[in-house]
Coordinates of C-alpha atoms (C1' of nucleotides) in Angstrom, one line a residue:
Chain A
M78 CA 87.3 99.2 116.4
N79 CA 90.5 101.2 116.5
V80 CA 91.2 100.9 120.5
A81 CA 94.8 101.9 120.9
L82 CA 94.7 104.6 118.4
P83 CA 92.2 107.5 118.9
V84 CA 90.7 108.8 115.7
S85 CA 92.9 111.9 115.7
S86 CA 96.3 112.9 116.5
T87 CA 98.3 110.3 118.4
E88 CA 101.2 109.7 116.2
P89 CA 102.4 106.3 115.5
T90 CA 105.6 104.8 117.0
A91 CA 108.6 104.1 114.6
R92 CA 107.7 100.5 115.1
Q93 CA 104.1 101.2 113.8
Q94 CA 105.2 103.4 111.2
A95 CA 107.5 100.8 109.9
V96 CA 104.4 98.2 109.9
L97 CA 102.2 100.7 108.1
D98 CA 104.9 101.2 105.4
V99 CA 104.6 97.5 105.0
V100 CA 100.9 97.7 104.4
L101 CA 101.6 100.5 101.9
A102 CA 103.8 98.2 100.0
L103 CA 101.7 95.4 100.2
F104 CA 98.8 97.7 98.9
A105 CA 101.0 98.8 95.8
E106 CA 101.9 94.9 95.3
Q107 CA 98.5 93.4 95.6
G108 CA 95.9 95.9 96.0
D109 CA 93.1 95.5 98.6
R110 CA 94.0 91.7 98.8
V111 CA 96.0 92.5 101.8
T112 CA 95.4 89.9 104.6
M113 CA 96.6 90.3 108.3
D114 CA 98.8 87.2 108.0
A115 CA 100.7 88.8 105.0
V116 CA 101.3 92.1 106.9
A117 CA 102.4 90.2 110.1
R118 CA 104.7 88.1 108.0
R119 CA 106.3 90.9 106.0
A120 CA 106.5 93.2 109.1
S121 CA 108.0 90.2 111.4
C122 CA 105.5 91.0 113.9
S123 CA 102.5 88.9 115.5
K124 CA 99.1 89.3 114.4
E125 CA 98.0 90.0 118.3
T126 CA 100.2 92.9 118.2
L127 CA 98.5 94.3 115.1
Y128 CA 95.0 93.7 116.8
K129 CA 96.6 95.3 120.0
W130 CA 97.8 98.5 118.2
F131 CA 95.1 99.0 115.6
G132 CA 92.0 97.2 117.1
D133 CA 90.8 95.4 113.9
R134 CA 91.5 95.4 110.3
E135 CA 89.7 98.4 109.2
G136 CA 91.5 100.3 112.0
M137 CA 94.8 99.3 110.4
L138 CA 93.8 100.4 107.1
N139 CA 92.5 103.6 108.6
A140 CA 96.1 104.3 110.2
T141 CA 97.6 103.4 107.2
V142 CA 95.6 106.0 105.0
R143 CA 96.4 108.6 107.8
W144 CA 100.0 107.9 107.9
Q145 CA 100.5 108.3 104.1
A146 CA 98.4 111.2 104.1
S147 CA 100.7 113.1 106.8
R148 CA 103.6 112.5 104.8
V149 CA 102.3 114.6 101.7
G150 CA 104.2 117.8 102.1
F151 CA 103.4 121.0 100.5
T152 CA 105.8 123.9 99.6
P153 CA 104.6 126.9 101.1
V154 CA 104.6 129.9 98.9
D155 CA 105.5 133.6 99.6
L156 CA 102.3 135.6 99.2
A157 CA 103.7 138.9 99.8
R158 CA 105.6 139.6 96.7
L159 CA 103.9 137.8 93.8
D160 CA 104.0 138.8 90.3
L161 CA 103.1 137.0 87.1
V162 CA 106.3 135.0 86.8
S163 CA 106.0 133.6 90.3
L164 CA 102.6 133.1 90.5
R165 CA 103.0 131.1 86.8
R166 CA 105.7 129.2 88.6
C167 CA 103.7 128.3 91.7
L168 CA 100.7 127.1 89.6
E169 CA 102.9 125.1 87.4
E170 CA 104.5 123.5 90.6
F171 CA 101.3 122.8 92.3
A172 CA 100.1 121.0 89.0
A173 CA 103.1 119.1 88.5
N174 CA 103.4 118.0 92.3
W175 CA 99.8 116.9 92.2
L176 CA 100.2 114.8 88.9
S177 CA 103.1 113.2 90.3
V178 CA 101.6 112.3 93.6
I179 CA 98.6 110.8 92.0
S180 CA 100.7 109.0 89.5
S181 CA 102.8 107.3 92.2
P182 CA 101.9 103.5 92.7
T183 CA 101.4 104.0 96.3
S184 CA 98.9 106.8 95.8
I185 CA 97.0 104.7 93.3
A186 CA 96.9 101.7 95.4
L187 CA 95.6 103.9 98.4
N188 CA 92.8 105.5 96.3
R189 CA 91.7 102.2 95.0
V190 CA 91.3 100.8 98.5
A191 CA 89.7 104.1 99.7
I192 CA 87.0 103.8 96.7
G193 CA 86.5 100.0 97.4
Q194 CA 85.8 100.8 101.1
A195 CA 83.8 103.8 100.1
A196 CA 80.9 101.5 98.8
G197 CA 80.0 100.9 102.6
G198 CA 79.8 103.8 105.0
A199 CA 83.7 103.4 105.6
P200 CA 85.1 107.1 106.1
L201 CA 88.3 106.1 104.2
G202 CA 87.3 107.7 101.2
I203 CA 86.5 111.0 102.9
I204 CA 90.1 110.8 104.7
V205 CA 91.6 110.4 101.4
L206 CA 89.4 113.4 99.8
E207 CA 90.2 115.5 103.0
N208 CA 94.1 114.9 102.8
G209 CA 94.2 115.0 98.8
R210 CA 91.7 117.2 96.9
F211 CA 90.4 119.5 99.9
A212 CA 94.1 119.9 101.1
L213 CA 95.1 120.9 97.8
G214 CA 92.3 123.4 97.5
K215 CA 93.1 125.0 100.9
R216 CA 96.6 125.4 100.0
L217 CA 96.1 126.9 96.6
K218 CA 93.1 129.2 97.1
P219 CA 95.0 131.7 99.1
V220 CA 97.5 131.9 96.1
L221 CA 94.6 132.3 93.8
E222 CA 93.2 135.2 96.1
A223 CA 96.5 136.6 96.5
G224 CA 96.9 136.7 92.7
R225 CA 93.6 138.4 92.3
D226 CA 94.8 141.2 95.1
A227 CA 97.9 141.7 93.0
G228 CA 95.6 142.6 89.8
L229 CA 97.0 139.4 88.1
L230 CA 93.9 137.2 88.2
A231 CA 90.3 137.9 87.8
F232 CA 87.4 135.6 89.3
E233 CA 84.5 135.9 91.5
D234 CA 84.5 132.5 93.6
S235 CA 88.0 131.1 94.4
E236 CA 86.4 127.7 94.9
T237 CA 85.2 127.5 91.3
A238 CA 88.4 129.0 90.0
F239 CA 90.3 126.3 91.9
R240 CA 88.0 123.5 90.2
T241 CA 88.5 125.0 86.9
F242 CA 92.6 124.8 87.3
F243 CA 91.9 121.3 89.0
G244 CA 90.0 120.2 86.0
L245 CA 92.7 121.5 83.4
F246 CA 95.6 119.9 84.9
A247 CA 94.1 116.6 86.3
R248 CA 91.6 115.7 83.1
D249 CA 91.4 112.2 82.6
V250 CA 94.5 111.0 84.2
Q251 CA 93.3 109.9 87.6
I252 CA 90.4 108.1 86.5
R253 CA 92.4 106.2 83.5
L254 CA 95.0 105.5 86.3
L255 CA 92.8 104.1 88.8
L256 CA 90.8 101.9 86.3
G257 CA 94.2 100.3 85.1
D258 CA 94.9 102.1 81.6
R259 CA 98.5 101.4 80.6
T260 CA 98.5 103.5 77.5
I261 CA 98.9 106.6 79.6
Q262 CA 102.4 107.7 80.7
P263 CA 102.2 110.8 82.6
S264 CA 105.3 110.7 84.3
L265 CA 107.3 112.0 81.2
R266 CA 105.2 114.9 80.2
I267 CA 104.3 116.4 83.8
K268 CA 106.1 119.5 83.4
E269 CA 104.6 120.0 79.9
E270 CA 101.4 119.3 81.3
A271 CA 101.6 121.4 84.2
A272 CA 102.6 124.3 82.0
H273 CA 100.0 123.8 79.6
A274 CA 97.2 123.6 82.1
T275 CA 98.4 126.9 83.8
Q276 CA 98.7 128.6 80.6
Q277 CA 95.2 127.8 79.9
F278 CA 94.1 128.6 83.2
L279 CA 95.9 132.0 82.8
A280 CA 93.9 132.5 79.5
L281 CA 90.8 132.0 81.1
H282 CA 91.2 133.9 84.4
G283 CA 94.3 136.2 83.9
A284 CA 93.6 139.6 84.3
T285 CA 96.3 140.7 81.8
P286 CA 96.5 138.5 78.9
P287 CA 99.6 136.6 78.7
S288 CA 101.9 138.3 75.9
G289 CA 102.6 136.4 72.9
V290 CA 102.3 132.8 74.0
A291 CA 99.9 130.9 72.3
S292 CA 98.2 128.1 73.8
A293 CA 99.3 125.1 71.9
Chain B
M284 CA 86.2 81.4 83.3
N285 CA 83.5 82.7 81.2
V286 CA 82.4 79.5 79.3
A287 CA 78.9 80.1 77.9
L288 CA 79.5 83.6 77.1
P289 CA 82.4 84.2 74.8
V290 CA 84.5 87.5 75.6
S291 CA 82.8 89.4 72.8
S292 CA 79.5 89.8 70.7
T293 CA 77.0 87.3 72.0
E294 CA 74.0 89.0 73.4
P295 CA 72.6 87.7 76.7
T296 CA 69.0 86.3 76.4
A297 CA 66.2 88.1 78.2
R298 CA 66.3 86.2 81.1
Q299 CA 70.2 86.6 81.5
Q300 CA 69.5 90.4 81.1
A301 CA 67.4 90.2 83.9
V302 CA 69.9 88.5 86.2
L303 CA 72.5 91.2 85.0
D304 CA 70.1 93.8 86.0
V305 CA 69.7 92.3 89.6
V306 CA 73.5 92.2 89.7
L307 CA 73.5 96.0 88.9
A308 CA 71.1 96.6 91.5
L309 CA 73.0 94.8 94.1
F310 CA 76.0 96.6 92.9
A311 CA 74.4 99.7 93.7
E312 CA 73.1 98.9 97.1
Q313 CA 76.1 96.9 98.6
G314 CA 79.1 97.8 96.2
D315 CA 81.3 95.1 95.8
R316 CA 80.1 92.9 98.5
V317 CA 77.8 90.9 96.1
T318 CA 77.6 87.4 96.7
M319 CA 76.6 84.6 94.1
D320 CA 74.0 83.5 97.1
A321 CA 72.5 87.3 97.0
V322 CA 72.3 87.4 93.1
A323 CA 70.7 83.9 92.9
R324 CA 68.1 84.6 95.7
R325 CA 67.2 88.3 94.2
A326 CA 67.1 86.8 91.1
S327 CA 64.9 83.9 91.6
C328 CA 67.5 81.5 89.8
S329 CA 69.9 78.8 91.1
K330 CA 73.6 79.2 91.4
E331 CA 74.0 76.3 89.3
T332 CA 72.4 78.4 86.5
L333 CA 74.7 81.3 87.2
Y334 CA 77.6 79.2 86.7
K335 CA 76.6 77.4 83.7
W336 CA 75.9 81.0 82.2
F337 CA 78.8 83.0 83.1
G338 CA 81.5 80.3 84.2
D339 CA 82.5 81.9 87.5
R340 CA 82.0 84.9 89.5
E341 CA 84.6 87.1 87.3
G342 CA 82.7 86.1 84.4
M343 CA 79.3 87.3 85.8
L344 CA 80.8 90.5 86.8
N345 CA 82.3 90.8 83.2
A346 CA 79.1 90.2 81.7
T347 CA 77.3 92.9 83.8
V348 CA 79.9 95.6 83.0
R349 CA 79.3 94.7 79.3
W350 CA 75.7 94.5 79.5
Q351 CA 75.6 98.0 81.4
A352 CA 78.0 99.4 78.7
S353 CA 75.8 98.3 75.8
R354 CA 72.9 100.5 77.0
V355 CA 74.6 103.8 77.2
G356 CA 73.5 105.6 74.1
F357 CA 74.7 108.6 72.4
T358 CA 72.6 111.0 70.4
P359 CA 74.4 111.4 67.0
V360 CA 74.7 115.0 65.6
D361 CA 74.5 116.2 62.4
L362 CA 77.7 117.6 61.2
A363 CA 76.8 118.6 57.8
R364 CA 75.4 122.2 58.9
L365 CA 77.3 123.2 62.2
D366 CA 77.2 126.9 63.4
L367 CA 78.3 128.4 66.4
V368 CA 75.1 128.0 68.2
S369 CA 74.6 124.3 67.2
L370 CA 78.0 123.3 68.2
R371 CA 77.8 124.9 71.4
R372 CA 74.3 123.2 72.2
C373 CA 76.3 119.9 71.2
L374 CA 79.2 120.4 73.4
E375 CA 76.6 121.4 76.3
E376 CA 74.9 118.2 75.7
F377 CA 77.7 116.1 75.6
A378 CA 79.0 117.4 78.8
A379 CA 75.4 117.5 80.8
N380 CA 75.0 113.6 79.4
W381 CA 78.5 112.8 80.8
L382 CA 78.0 114.2 84.1
S383 CA 74.3 112.7 84.9
V384 CA 75.6 109.4 83.6
I385 CA 78.7 109.2 86.1
S386 CA 76.5 111.0 88.9
S387 CA 74.1 107.8 88.5
P388 CA 74.2 105.3 91.5
T389 CA 74.8 102.7 88.9
S390 CA 77.6 104.1 87.2
I391 CA 79.4 104.8 90.6
A392 CA 78.9 101.4 91.8
L393 CA 80.1 99.9 88.5
N394 CA 83.3 102.0 88.3
R395 CA 83.9 101.3 92.0
V396 CA 83.8 97.7 91.2
A397 CA 86.0 98.2 88.0
I398 CA 88.4 100.2 90.2
G399 CA 88.5 97.4 92.7
Q400 CA 89.1 94.7 90.2
A401 CA 91.5 96.9 88.2
A402 CA 94.1 96.3 91.3
G403 CA 94.7 92.8 89.7
G404 CA 95.2 92.4 86.2
A405 CA 91.6 91.9 85.8
P406 CA 90.1 93.7 82.3
L407 CA 87.1 95.3 83.8
G408 CA 88.9 98.6 84.4
I409 CA 89.6 98.6 80.7
I410 CA 86.0 97.5 79.3
V411 CA 84.8 100.4 81.5
L412 CA 87.3 102.8 80.2
E413 CA 86.6 101.7 76.8
N414 CA 82.9 102.1 76.7
G415 CA 83.2 105.5 79.0
R416 CA 85.9 107.9 78.6
F417 CA 87.2 106.6 75.3
A418 CA 83.8 106.1 73.7
L419 CA 83.0 109.6 74.7
G420 CA 86.2 110.6 72.9
K421 CA 85.5 108.6 69.6
R422 CA 82.0 110.6 69.5
L423 CA 83.0 113.9 70.5
K424 CA 86.2 114.2 68.4
P425 CA 84.4 114.2 65.0
V426 CA 82.2 116.9 66.2
L427 CA 85.6 119.0 67.4
E428 CA 87.0 118.5 64.0
A429 CA 83.7 119.5 62.1
G430 CA 83.9 122.6 64.3
R431 CA 87.5 123.5 63.2
D432 CA 86.5 122.8 59.3
A433 CA 83.7 125.2 59.9
G434 CA 86.2 127.9 61.1
L435 CA 84.4 127.7 64.5
L436 CA 87.4 126.0 66.6
A437 CA 91.1 126.3 66.5
F438 CA 93.3 123.6 67.8
E439 CA 96.1 121.3 66.6
D440 CA 95.3 118.0 68.2
S441 CA 91.8 116.9 68.5
E442 CA 92.8 114.4 71.2
T443 CA 94.5 117.2 73.2
A444 CA 91.5 119.4 72.8
F445 CA 88.9 116.8 73.7
R446 CA 90.9 116.1 77.0
T447 CA 90.7 119.7 77.8
F448 CA 86.9 119.9 77.3
F449 CA 86.9 116.7 79.4
G450 CA 88.9 118.3 82.2
L451 CA 86.7 121.4 82.0
F452 CA 83.4 119.7 82.5
A453 CA 84.5 116.6 84.6
R454 CA 86.7 118.6 87.1
D455 CA 86.8 116.8 90.4
V456 CA 83.2 115.4 90.2
Q457 CA 84.0 111.8 89.4
I458 CA 86.7 111.2 92.2
R459 CA 84.8 113.1 94.7
L460 CA 81.7 110.7 94.0
L461 CA 83.8 107.6 94.0
L462 CA 85.3 108.5 97.1
G463 CA 82.0 108.9 98.6
D464 CA 81.9 112.8 99.0
R465 CA 78.2 113.6 100.1
T466 CA 78.7 117.6 100.0
I467 CA 78.8 117.5 96.2
Q468 CA 75.2 117.5 94.5
P469 CA 75.8 117.7 90.7
S470 CA 72.2 116.7 90.0
L471 CA 70.8 120.0 90.1
R472 CA 73.4 122.0 88.4
I473 CA 74.5 119.8 85.5
K474 CA 72.9 122.3 83.0
E475 CA 74.7 125.1 84.4
E476 CA 78.0 123.4 84.7
A477 CA 77.8 122.0 81.2
A478 CA 77.3 125.5 79.8
H479 CA 80.2 126.9 82.1
A480 CA 82.4 124.2 81.0
T481 CA 81.6 124.9 76.9
Q482 CA 81.8 128.6 77.6
Q483 CA 85.2 128.0 79.0
F484 CA 86.4 125.8 76.0
L485 CA 85.1 128.0 73.5
A486 CA 87.3 130.7 75.2
L487 CA 90.3 128.7 74.9
H488 CA 89.5 127.1 71.5
G489 CA 87.0 129.3 69.9
A490 CA 88.4 130.7 66.5
T491 CA 85.9 133.8 67.2
P492 CA 85.7 135.1 70.6
P493 CA 82.4 134.7 71.9
S494 CA 80.4 138.0 71.8
G495 CA 79.6 139.8 75.1
V496 CA 79.6 136.8 77.5
A497 CA 81.9 137.0 80.3
S498 CA 83.2 133.6 81.9
A499 CA 81.7 134.0 85.3
Chain C
dA196 C1' 118.5 87.7 140.6
dC197 C1' 113.4 88.4 140.0
dC198 C1' 109.1 90.0 138.0
dT199 C1' 106.4 92.2 134.7
dA200 C1' 105.2 94.1 130.1
dA201 C1' 105.8 93.9 125.4
dG202 C1' 106.2 91.3 121.5
dC203 C1' 107.3 87.3 118.1
dG204 C1' 105.6 82.8 116.1
dT205 C1' 102.4 79.7 115.7
dA206 C1' 98.1 77.1 116.1
dA207 C1' 93.2 77.0 116.2
dC208 C1' 88.4 78.6 115.7
dG209 C1' 84.6 80.1 113.1
dA210 C1' 82.0 82.7 109.7
dA211 C1' 81.8 84.0 104.9
dC212 C1' 81.6 82.5 100.5
dG213 C1' 82.9 80.5 96.1
dT214 C1' 81.9 76.3 93.8
dT215 C1' 79.9 71.7 93.3
dA216 C1' 76.3 68.2 93.6
dC217 C1' 71.5 66.2 93.9
dG218 C1' 66.5 65.8 93.5
dG219 C1' 62.2 67.8 92.1
dT220 C1' 59.7 70.6 88.6
dT221 C1' 58.3 72.8 84.2
dC222 C1' 58.0 73.0 79.5
dG223 C1' 58.8 72.2 74.4
dG224 C1' 59.2 68.7 70.8
dA225 C1' 58.9 63.9 68.8
Chain D
dT65 C1' 52.0 60.9 76.0
dC66 C1' 56.6 60.7 76.9
dC67 C1' 61.5 62.1 76.8
dG68 C1' 65.1 65.2 77.7
dA69 C1' 66.8 69.8 78.6
dA70 C1' 66.8 73.4 81.1
dC71 C1' 66.2 75.4 85.7
dC72 C1' 64.8 75.9 90.6
dG73 C1' 65.9 75.3 95.5
dT74 C1' 68.8 73.6 98.9
dA75 C1' 72.6 71.2 100.9
dA76 C1' 77.4 70.2 101.2
dC77 C1' 82.4 71.0 100.6
dG78 C1' 86.8 73.3 100.9
dT79 C1' 89.1 77.4 101.3
dT80 C1' 90.4 81.9 102.6
dC81 C1' 90.8 85.1 106.2
dG82 C1' 89.7 87.7 110.3
dT83 C1' 90.1 87.1 115.2
dT84 C1' 91.5 85.0 119.5
dA85 C1' 94.6 82.3 122.4
dC86 C1' 98.8 80.0 124.0
dG87 C1' 103.7 79.5 124.8
dC88 C1' 108.3 81.2 124.5
dT89 C1' 111.9 85.0 124.5
dT90 C1' 113.4 89.6 125.4
dA91 C1' 114.2 94.0 127.8
dG92 C1' 114.0 97.0 131.6
dG93 C1' 112.9 98.2 136.3
dT94 C1' 113.5 97.0 141.7

DNA sequence: ACCTAAGCGTAACGAACGTTACGGTTCGGA
DNA sequence: TCCGAACCGTAACGTTCGTTACGCTTAGGT
């Protein structure tokens, strides 16, 4: 499995990227039920080429997940001069970015496929986890620690603090989306929910109590 | 689809329950890849019987989800005499119960199947949601409101308050389990995590600040 | 101009699996 | 005792789909 593309590093060519984008589009449309034939037809390439490039079906799915993961970008933050305002805005942006990413049809479809494959020993779920939840933690923990160093936050373990923040903004959104709940419409209130979660996190872990703003 | 068992109410017979338990066991073992043949063999029944009972494969999966959902029980609480100690204990039990349920192999497998089916328009995900997350909310919100009436809690919307509590104890546990993360071992620390989440929830929404206990 | 590699389109093979059909067996009731 | 319904075990059918193979076209290098 996965002959032409080794498990790490090698970036797919432009043509290959176009094929992987087709796979993503088909994921969003039909979920896991993506056949090699449908990919080849939509991408106007031959199945033989698919097998030459990706080895087998699992390799193609693997490359697709990596391709999508390589595109999620984070806006780096300036940790040197950090005050309560910039910290709050940074946390709100992180939360809002996360909420908007996991609400996108592409992300939902990708997570569904990864979860379906995770039933076996497939590493797809781990890849999604590594590039989603854990990548977020790696980016956010330095911010939290800088906030603590600046006397703005108080906590012992940055991992625990991050998981608290994660729970406050993620709540039940992801599981409801994955299970197909249509009564949830997070796209409209992302800003408000991110602000709310940040407010609550600062109420729990802020060194100085936030002045005059009640957690509605 | 689903001929013999109408979509609601009718309870399966003991023999049918045994078959559904076999399906659950196979879910836990092999995930979504459960064939009618494997079910018939393990359950020592004929495939013709399966089709007579459940209509088709989707009907069988449907009945399985309902069967498992019918078994999750909640311990009712006495809302009349509620003080801070009993409220705290009640919240901790809810959180601990939820964490232990979603950590069980059966629940993980069931959620994976439901999420996989949710890609199409299948109602499996909605059923799981209805009997999991929403059932929890229906049970917990009266408790929260009773706590508010007793002057122990302060919040505007019980739904919002519940989602905050949900986020505080669920955090990233469910998505990590679903994606196959093996570095997470919630079974050992469920009590501590439930107590921690309850502590944080009371810090956010408790009317009287909890005396002398720092949120570690 | 020729050769080779890459790639497209299509056909075909084979396995897995949902679904149906059939013959034999058990068991409760008339 | 006899009948019929329910059920078991197994075989068979048809579809889907992953995988492979083949013929043809195109482009770049010598």
